[in-house]
Coordinates of C-alpha atoms and ligand atoms in Angstrom, one line a residue:
M1 CA -4.3 28.5 11.7
I2 CA -5.9 25.4 11.9
K3 CA -7.9 24.8 15.0
E4 CA -6.1 21.5 15.8
K5 CA -2.9 21.1 18.5
V6 CA -0.3 20.4 15.7
A7 CA 2.0 17.8 17.0
V8 CA 5.1 17.7 14.7
V9 CA 7.1 13.7 14.9
T10 CA 9.7 12.5 13.3
G11 CA 10.4 9.3 12.1
A12 CA 7.1 8.6 12.5
A13 CA 6.7 6.3 9.2
R14 CA 7.0 3.1 11.5
G15 CA 8.0 2.0 14.4
I16 CA 7.6 3.8 18.1
G17 CA 7.2 7.4 16.2
H18 CA 4.7 5.6 14.0
G19 CA 2.5 4.3 17.2
I20 CA 3.3 8.0 18.5
A21 CA 1.6 9.6 15.7
K22 CA -1.2 7.2 15.5
K23 CA -2.0 8.1 19.8
L24 CA -1.3 12.0 19.3
A25 CA -3.9 11.9 16.4
D26 CA -6.4 9.7 18.4
D27 CA -5.9 12.8 21.3
G28 CA -7.4 14.9 18.4
C29 CA -4.0 16.5 17.4
A30 CA -3.2 17.7 13.8
I31 CA -0.4 15.4 12.6
A32 CA 3.0 16.4 10.8
I33 CA 5.8 13.9 10.4
F34 CA 9.5 14.1 8.9
D35 CA 11.0 10.8 7.9
I36 CA 13.6 9.8 5.4
L37 CA 11.5 6.9 4.0
N38 CA 9.6 7.4 0.6
F39 CA 6.1 7.9 1.1
D40 CA 4.8 5.4 -1.7
D41 CA 6.5 2.6 0.9
V42 CA 4.8 3.6 4.1
K43 CA 1.5 4.7 2.8
D44 CA -0.5 2.4 4.5
N45 CA 1.2 3.5 7.7
I46 CA 0.3 7.1 6.8
D47 CA -3.6 6.2 6.1
A48 CA -4.1 4.5 9.6
I49 CA -3.3 7.7 11.1
K50 CA -5.3 9.6 8.5
E51 CA -8.4 7.4 9.5
K52 CA -8.2 9.0 12.7
N53 CA -9.8 12.1 10.6
I54 CA -7.4 14.7 11.6
P55 CA -4.8 16.6 9.1
V56 CA -1.9 14.6 8.2
L57 CA 1.3 16.1 6.8
Y58 CA 3.7 13.8 5.5
F59 CA 7.4 14.8 4.7
Q60 CA 9.6 13.1 3.2
G61 CA 13.6 15.0 4.5
D62 CA 16.9 13.8 6.5
L63 CA 17.1 14.4 10.1
T64 CA 21.2 15.7 8.8
N65 CA 19.9 18.0 6.0
N66 CA 19.6 21.6 7.3
Q67 CA 17.8 22.5 3.7
D68 CA 15.2 19.7 4.2
R69 CA 14.5 20.9 8.5
N70 CA 13.6 24.0 7.1
Q71 CA 11.7 23.0 4.4
F72 CA 10.0 20.9 6.6
V73 CA 9.1 23.3 9.0
T74 CA 8.4 26.3 6.1
K75 CA 5.5 23.6 5.4
I76 CA 3.8 23.1 8.7
M77 CA 3.5 26.9 8.7
E78 CA 2.1 27.1 5.4
E79 CA -0.4 24.5 6.1
Y80 CA -1.1 24.6 10.0
G81 CA 0.2 27.9 10.9
R82 CA 1.0 26.3 14.2
I83 CA 3.2 24.1 16.1
D84 CA 2.4 22.8 19.7
F85 CA 3.9 19.4 20.4
L86 CA 7.7 17.8 19.2
I87 CA 8.5 14.7 19.4
N88 CA 11.9 13.9 18.8
N89 CA 11.5 10.1 18.0
A90 CA 13.7 9.6 14.7
G91 CA 17.2 7.7 15.3
V92 CA 19.1 4.9 14.3
A93 CA 20.9 2.0 15.5
P94 CA 24.6 1.3 14.2
K95 CA 24.3 -0.4 10.7
S96 CA 26.6 -3.2 12.1
R97 CA 27.6 -3.5 16.3
K98 CA 31.0 -3.4 16.9
D99 CA 32.9 -3.7 20.0
I100 CA 34.7 0.2 20.7
L101 CA 38.0 -1.2 20.2
E102 CA 36.7 -1.2 16.7
T103 CA 34.1 1.5 15.9
T104 CA 34.8 3.0 12.6
E105 CA 34.6 6.4 12.2
E106 CA 32.2 6.4 9.7
S107 CA 29.9 4.4 11.5
Y108 CA 30.1 7.0 14.4
D109 CA 29.2 9.7 12.3
F110 CA 26.3 8.0 10.8
V111 CA 24.7 7.4 14.2
M112 CA 25.6 10.4 16.2
D113 CA 24.8 13.1 13.0
I114 CA 21.4 11.6 13.1
N115 CA 20.6 10.8 16.7
L116 CA 22.0 13.5 17.8
K117 CA 23.5 16.2 15.7
G118 CA 20.2 16.6 13.8
T119 CA 17.9 16.2 16.5
F120 CA 19.6 19.2 19.0
F121 CA 19.1 21.4 15.7
F122 CA 15.9 20.6 14.5
T123 CA 15.0 21.1 18.2
Q124 CA 16.8 24.3 17.8
K125 CA 14.7 25.6 15.2
I126 CA 11.3 24.5 16.5
A127 CA 11.9 25.6 19.9
N128 CA 12.7 29.5 18.1
I129 CA 9.0 29.0 16.7
M130 CA 7.7 28.0 19.8
I131 CA 9.2 31.3 21.8
E132 CA 8.0 33.6 18.8
E133 CA 4.0 31.5 19.6
K134 CA 4.4 32.1 23.5
E135 CA 5.6 35.7 22.9
N136 CA 2.3 36.2 20.9
S137 CA 0.0 35.2 23.8
D138 CA -3.2 35.9 21.7
L139 CA -2.1 32.0 20.2
N140 CA -2.2 30.8 23.7
I141 CA 0.0 26.9 22.6
E142 CA 1.0 25.0 25.5
A143 CA 4.1 23.9 23.7
K144 CA 5.8 20.7 24.5
I145 CA 9.0 18.8 23.2
V146 CA 9.1 15.1 24.1
N147 CA 12.5 13.4 23.4
I148 CA 12.6 9.9 23.0
A149 CA 15.8 8.9 24.4
S150 CA 16.1 5.3 25.5
T151 CA 17.9 2.8 28.5
S152 CA 21.0 3.4 26.0
S153 CA 21.4 7.1 27.7
Y154 CA 22.7 5.1 31.2
T155 CA 23.7 1.6 30.2
S156 CA 26.9 0.4 29.1
S157 CA 26.5 -1.3 25.7
P158 CA 30.2 -1.5 24.7
N159 CA 29.5 -3.3 21.0
R160 CA 27.3 -0.4 19.7
G161 CA 29.2 2.4 21.8
E162 CA 28.4 5.4 19.3
Y163 CA 24.2 4.8 20.2
C164 CA 24.6 4.8 23.7
I165 CA 26.9 8.2 23.2
S166 CA 24.0 9.7 21.0
K167 CA 21.4 8.7 23.4
A168 CA 23.4 10.1 26.5
G169 CA 23.3 13.2 24.6
I170 CA 20.0 13.1 23.9
S171 CA 19.2 12.6 27.4
M172 CA 21.6 16.0 28.1
I173 CA 19.5 18.0 25.3
T174 CA 16.3 17.4 27.7
K175 CA 18.0 19.2 30.2
L176 CA 19.5 21.7 28.3
Y177 CA 16.1 22.4 26.4
A178 CA 13.9 22.1 29.3
D179 CA 16.6 24.8 31.0
R180 CA 16.6 27.4 28.4
L181 CA 13.0 27.0 27.7
A182 CA 11.5 27.2 31.0
E183 CA 11.1 30.9 30.9
Y184 CA 9.1 30.8 28.1
G185 CA 6.4 28.0 29.4
I186 CA 8.1 25.3 27.5
N187 CA 8.6 22.5 29.1
V188 CA 10.7 19.5 27.4
Y189 CA 10.3 15.9 28.9
E190 CA 12.4 12.6 28.2
V191 CA 10.4 8.9 27.4
R192 CA 13.2 6.0 27.8
P193 CA 12.1 2.8 25.8
G194 CA 13.4 -0.2 26.6
I195 CA 13.4 -3.1 24.6
I196 CA 10.5 -2.5 22.4
Y197 CA 9.7 -4.3 19.3
T198 CA 10.0 -2.3 15.9
D199 CA 12.1 -3.0 12.9
M200 CA 15.3 -1.7 14.7
T201 CA 15.4 -4.6 16.7
S202 CA 14.0 -7.0 14.6
V203 CA 17.4 -7.9 13.9
V204 CA 18.4 -8.8 17.4
K205 CA 15.2 -10.6 18.3
D206 CA 16.4 -14.0 19.6
K207 CA 19.0 -12.6 21.8
Y208 CA 16.4 -10.1 23.3
D209 CA 13.8 -13.1 23.3
K210 CA 16.4 -15.2 25.3
L211 CA 16.9 -12.3 27.6
I212 CA 13.9 -11.4 28.9
E213 CA 13.0 -15.2 29.3
E214 CA 15.7 -15.2 32.0
G215 CA 14.3 -11.8 33.3
I216 CA 16.4 -9.2 32.2
T217 CA 13.4 -7.1 32.8
P218 CA 11.0 -7.3 35.7
I219 CA 8.3 -7.1 33.6
K220 CA 8.8 -10.1 31.3
R221 CA 8.0 -9.1 27.7
W222 CA 8.4 -6.6 24.6
G223 CA 7.5 -3.8 24.8
H224 CA 5.5 -2.5 22.0
P225 CA 5.1 1.3 20.0
E226 CA 2.0 2.0 21.8
D227 CA 3.3 1.7 25.2
I228 CA 5.3 4.6 24.4
A229 CA 2.8 6.5 22.7
K230 CA 0.5 6.6 25.7
A231 CA 3.5 8.0 27.9
V232 CA 3.9 11.1 25.1
S233 CA 0.3 11.5 25.1
V234 CA 0.7 11.8 29.3
F235 CA 3.6 14.4 28.7
C236 CA 1.3 16.3 26.1
S237 CA -1.9 16.3 28.2
G238 CA -1.0 19.3 30.2
M239 CA -1.3 17.1 33.2
L240 CA 2.6 17.7 34.2
D241 CA 3.2 21.5 33.8
F242 CA 5.2 22.0 36.7
S243 CA 7.5 19.6 35.9
T244 CA 10.0 19.8 33.0
A245 CA 13.2 17.9 32.1
E246 CA 11.1 15.0 33.3
V247 CA 11.8 11.4 32.6
I248 CA 9.4 8.4 32.1
N249 CA 11.1 5.1 31.9
V250 CA 8.9 2.6 29.7
D251 CA 11.2 -0.3 30.0
G252 CA 9.7 -3.3 32.0
G253 CA 11.3 -2.0 35.3
F254 CA 14.7 -2.8 33.7
H255 CA 16.3 0.4 35.1
L256 CA 15.9 -1.0 38.7
R257 CA 18.9 -2.1 40.3
R258 CA 18.0 -5.7 41.7
L259 CA 20.4 -7.7 44.2
Ligands
NAD301 N1 13.5 -0.2 19.2 C1 13.6 -0.2 20.7 O1 13.8 -1.0 21.3 C2 14.0 1.2 21.2 C3 14.6 1.4 22.2 C4 15.4 2.3 23.0 C5 15.1 3.4 22.1 N2 14.5 3.9 20.8 C6 14.4 4.9 20.4 O2 13.4 5.0 19.3 C7 13.4 5.9 18.5 C8 12.3 5.1 17.2 O3 13.2 3.8 17.2 P1 12.1 2.9 16.6 O4 12.6 1.9 16.8 O5 10.8 2.7 16.0 O6 13.1 2.4 15.2 P2 12.7 2.4 13.4 O7 13.9 2.0 12.3 O8 11.6 1.5 13.2 O9 12.0 3.8 13.0 C9 12.7 4.9 13.4 C10 12.2 6.2 12.4 O10 13.4 7.0 12.2 C11 13.3 7.2 10.7 N3 15.0 7.5 10.5 C12 15.8 6.9 10.3 N4 17.1 8.1 10.0 C13 16.1 9.3 9.6 C14 16.9 10.6 9.1 N5 17.9 10.6 9.0 N6 16.1 11.6 8.9 C15 14.5 11.4 8.9 N7 14.0 10.0 9.5 C16 14.8 9.5 10.0 C17 13.3 6.0 9.8 O11 13.0 5.9 8.6 C18 12.2 5.4 10.8 O12 10.6 5.6 10.0 C19 14.8 5.5 17.9 O13 15.4 7.0 18.3 C20 15.5 5.1 18.8 O14 16.6 5.0 19.3 C21 14.0 2.3 20.1

């Protein structure tokens, strides 16, 4: 078993997940990345994490595929022999935004299978490993799970309803696993990003530039992957050990109700 704490981050080839992996590497964790993108296409991003001089494992797989998920976990246990943190970050937006009166079943299944079903069953798999680790007290592992939800967990966007439903579901996954895993000393947390500049939001840049300028968020700027990564780092730090199912909004104050 390696001496470093091991952080498993889904969807960390780019964007928010990549920012999280870099920050946890800075914190001294070995990193295991699960992402659907081809390694050669994201090699520069992975090299940037390796610069931190910690072990980095990259596995190309699809979160919706049970076999891929199992092979990834087998590889982590073979190479690292432990899992300390799971960061459920991988997610997609609908390929095209459509009013809920027009949403197709294809788009619904695409978004829900990755964001919700894939995340639920991956969490189940890792949670069972974490329970085994906790029951073997010699290991002394402080396991934690952090889910990347969204302001869409509670905000209506009728032109991408399937995304909002998937993120509301993620927020329930946080509660369910926090409840079920508390008896093992495994805490489960959630970060709700607001408007964060990544590939996912680059297609709606002009729209969000305007909304931010007009004051949709009290803090008038785009968020960045580093903003989310810092919140994840706090949750993994162990400084919040008497809290579980706790949520940090990293959204420039979007969640405030204003009059
Ligand atoms: N960008 C934002 O403004 C924002 C706001 C709120 C929440 N989020 C959430 O943050 C997370 C990361 O988003 P991002 O903006 O970095 O997007 P992104 O598209 O830049 O990154 C998503 C990553 O997930 C991976 N991924 C997609 N489908 C996958 C699959 N089937 N199996 C494995 N990996 C897969 C992608 O390859 C990519 O590396 C998502 O869950 C997203 O819903 C983003």
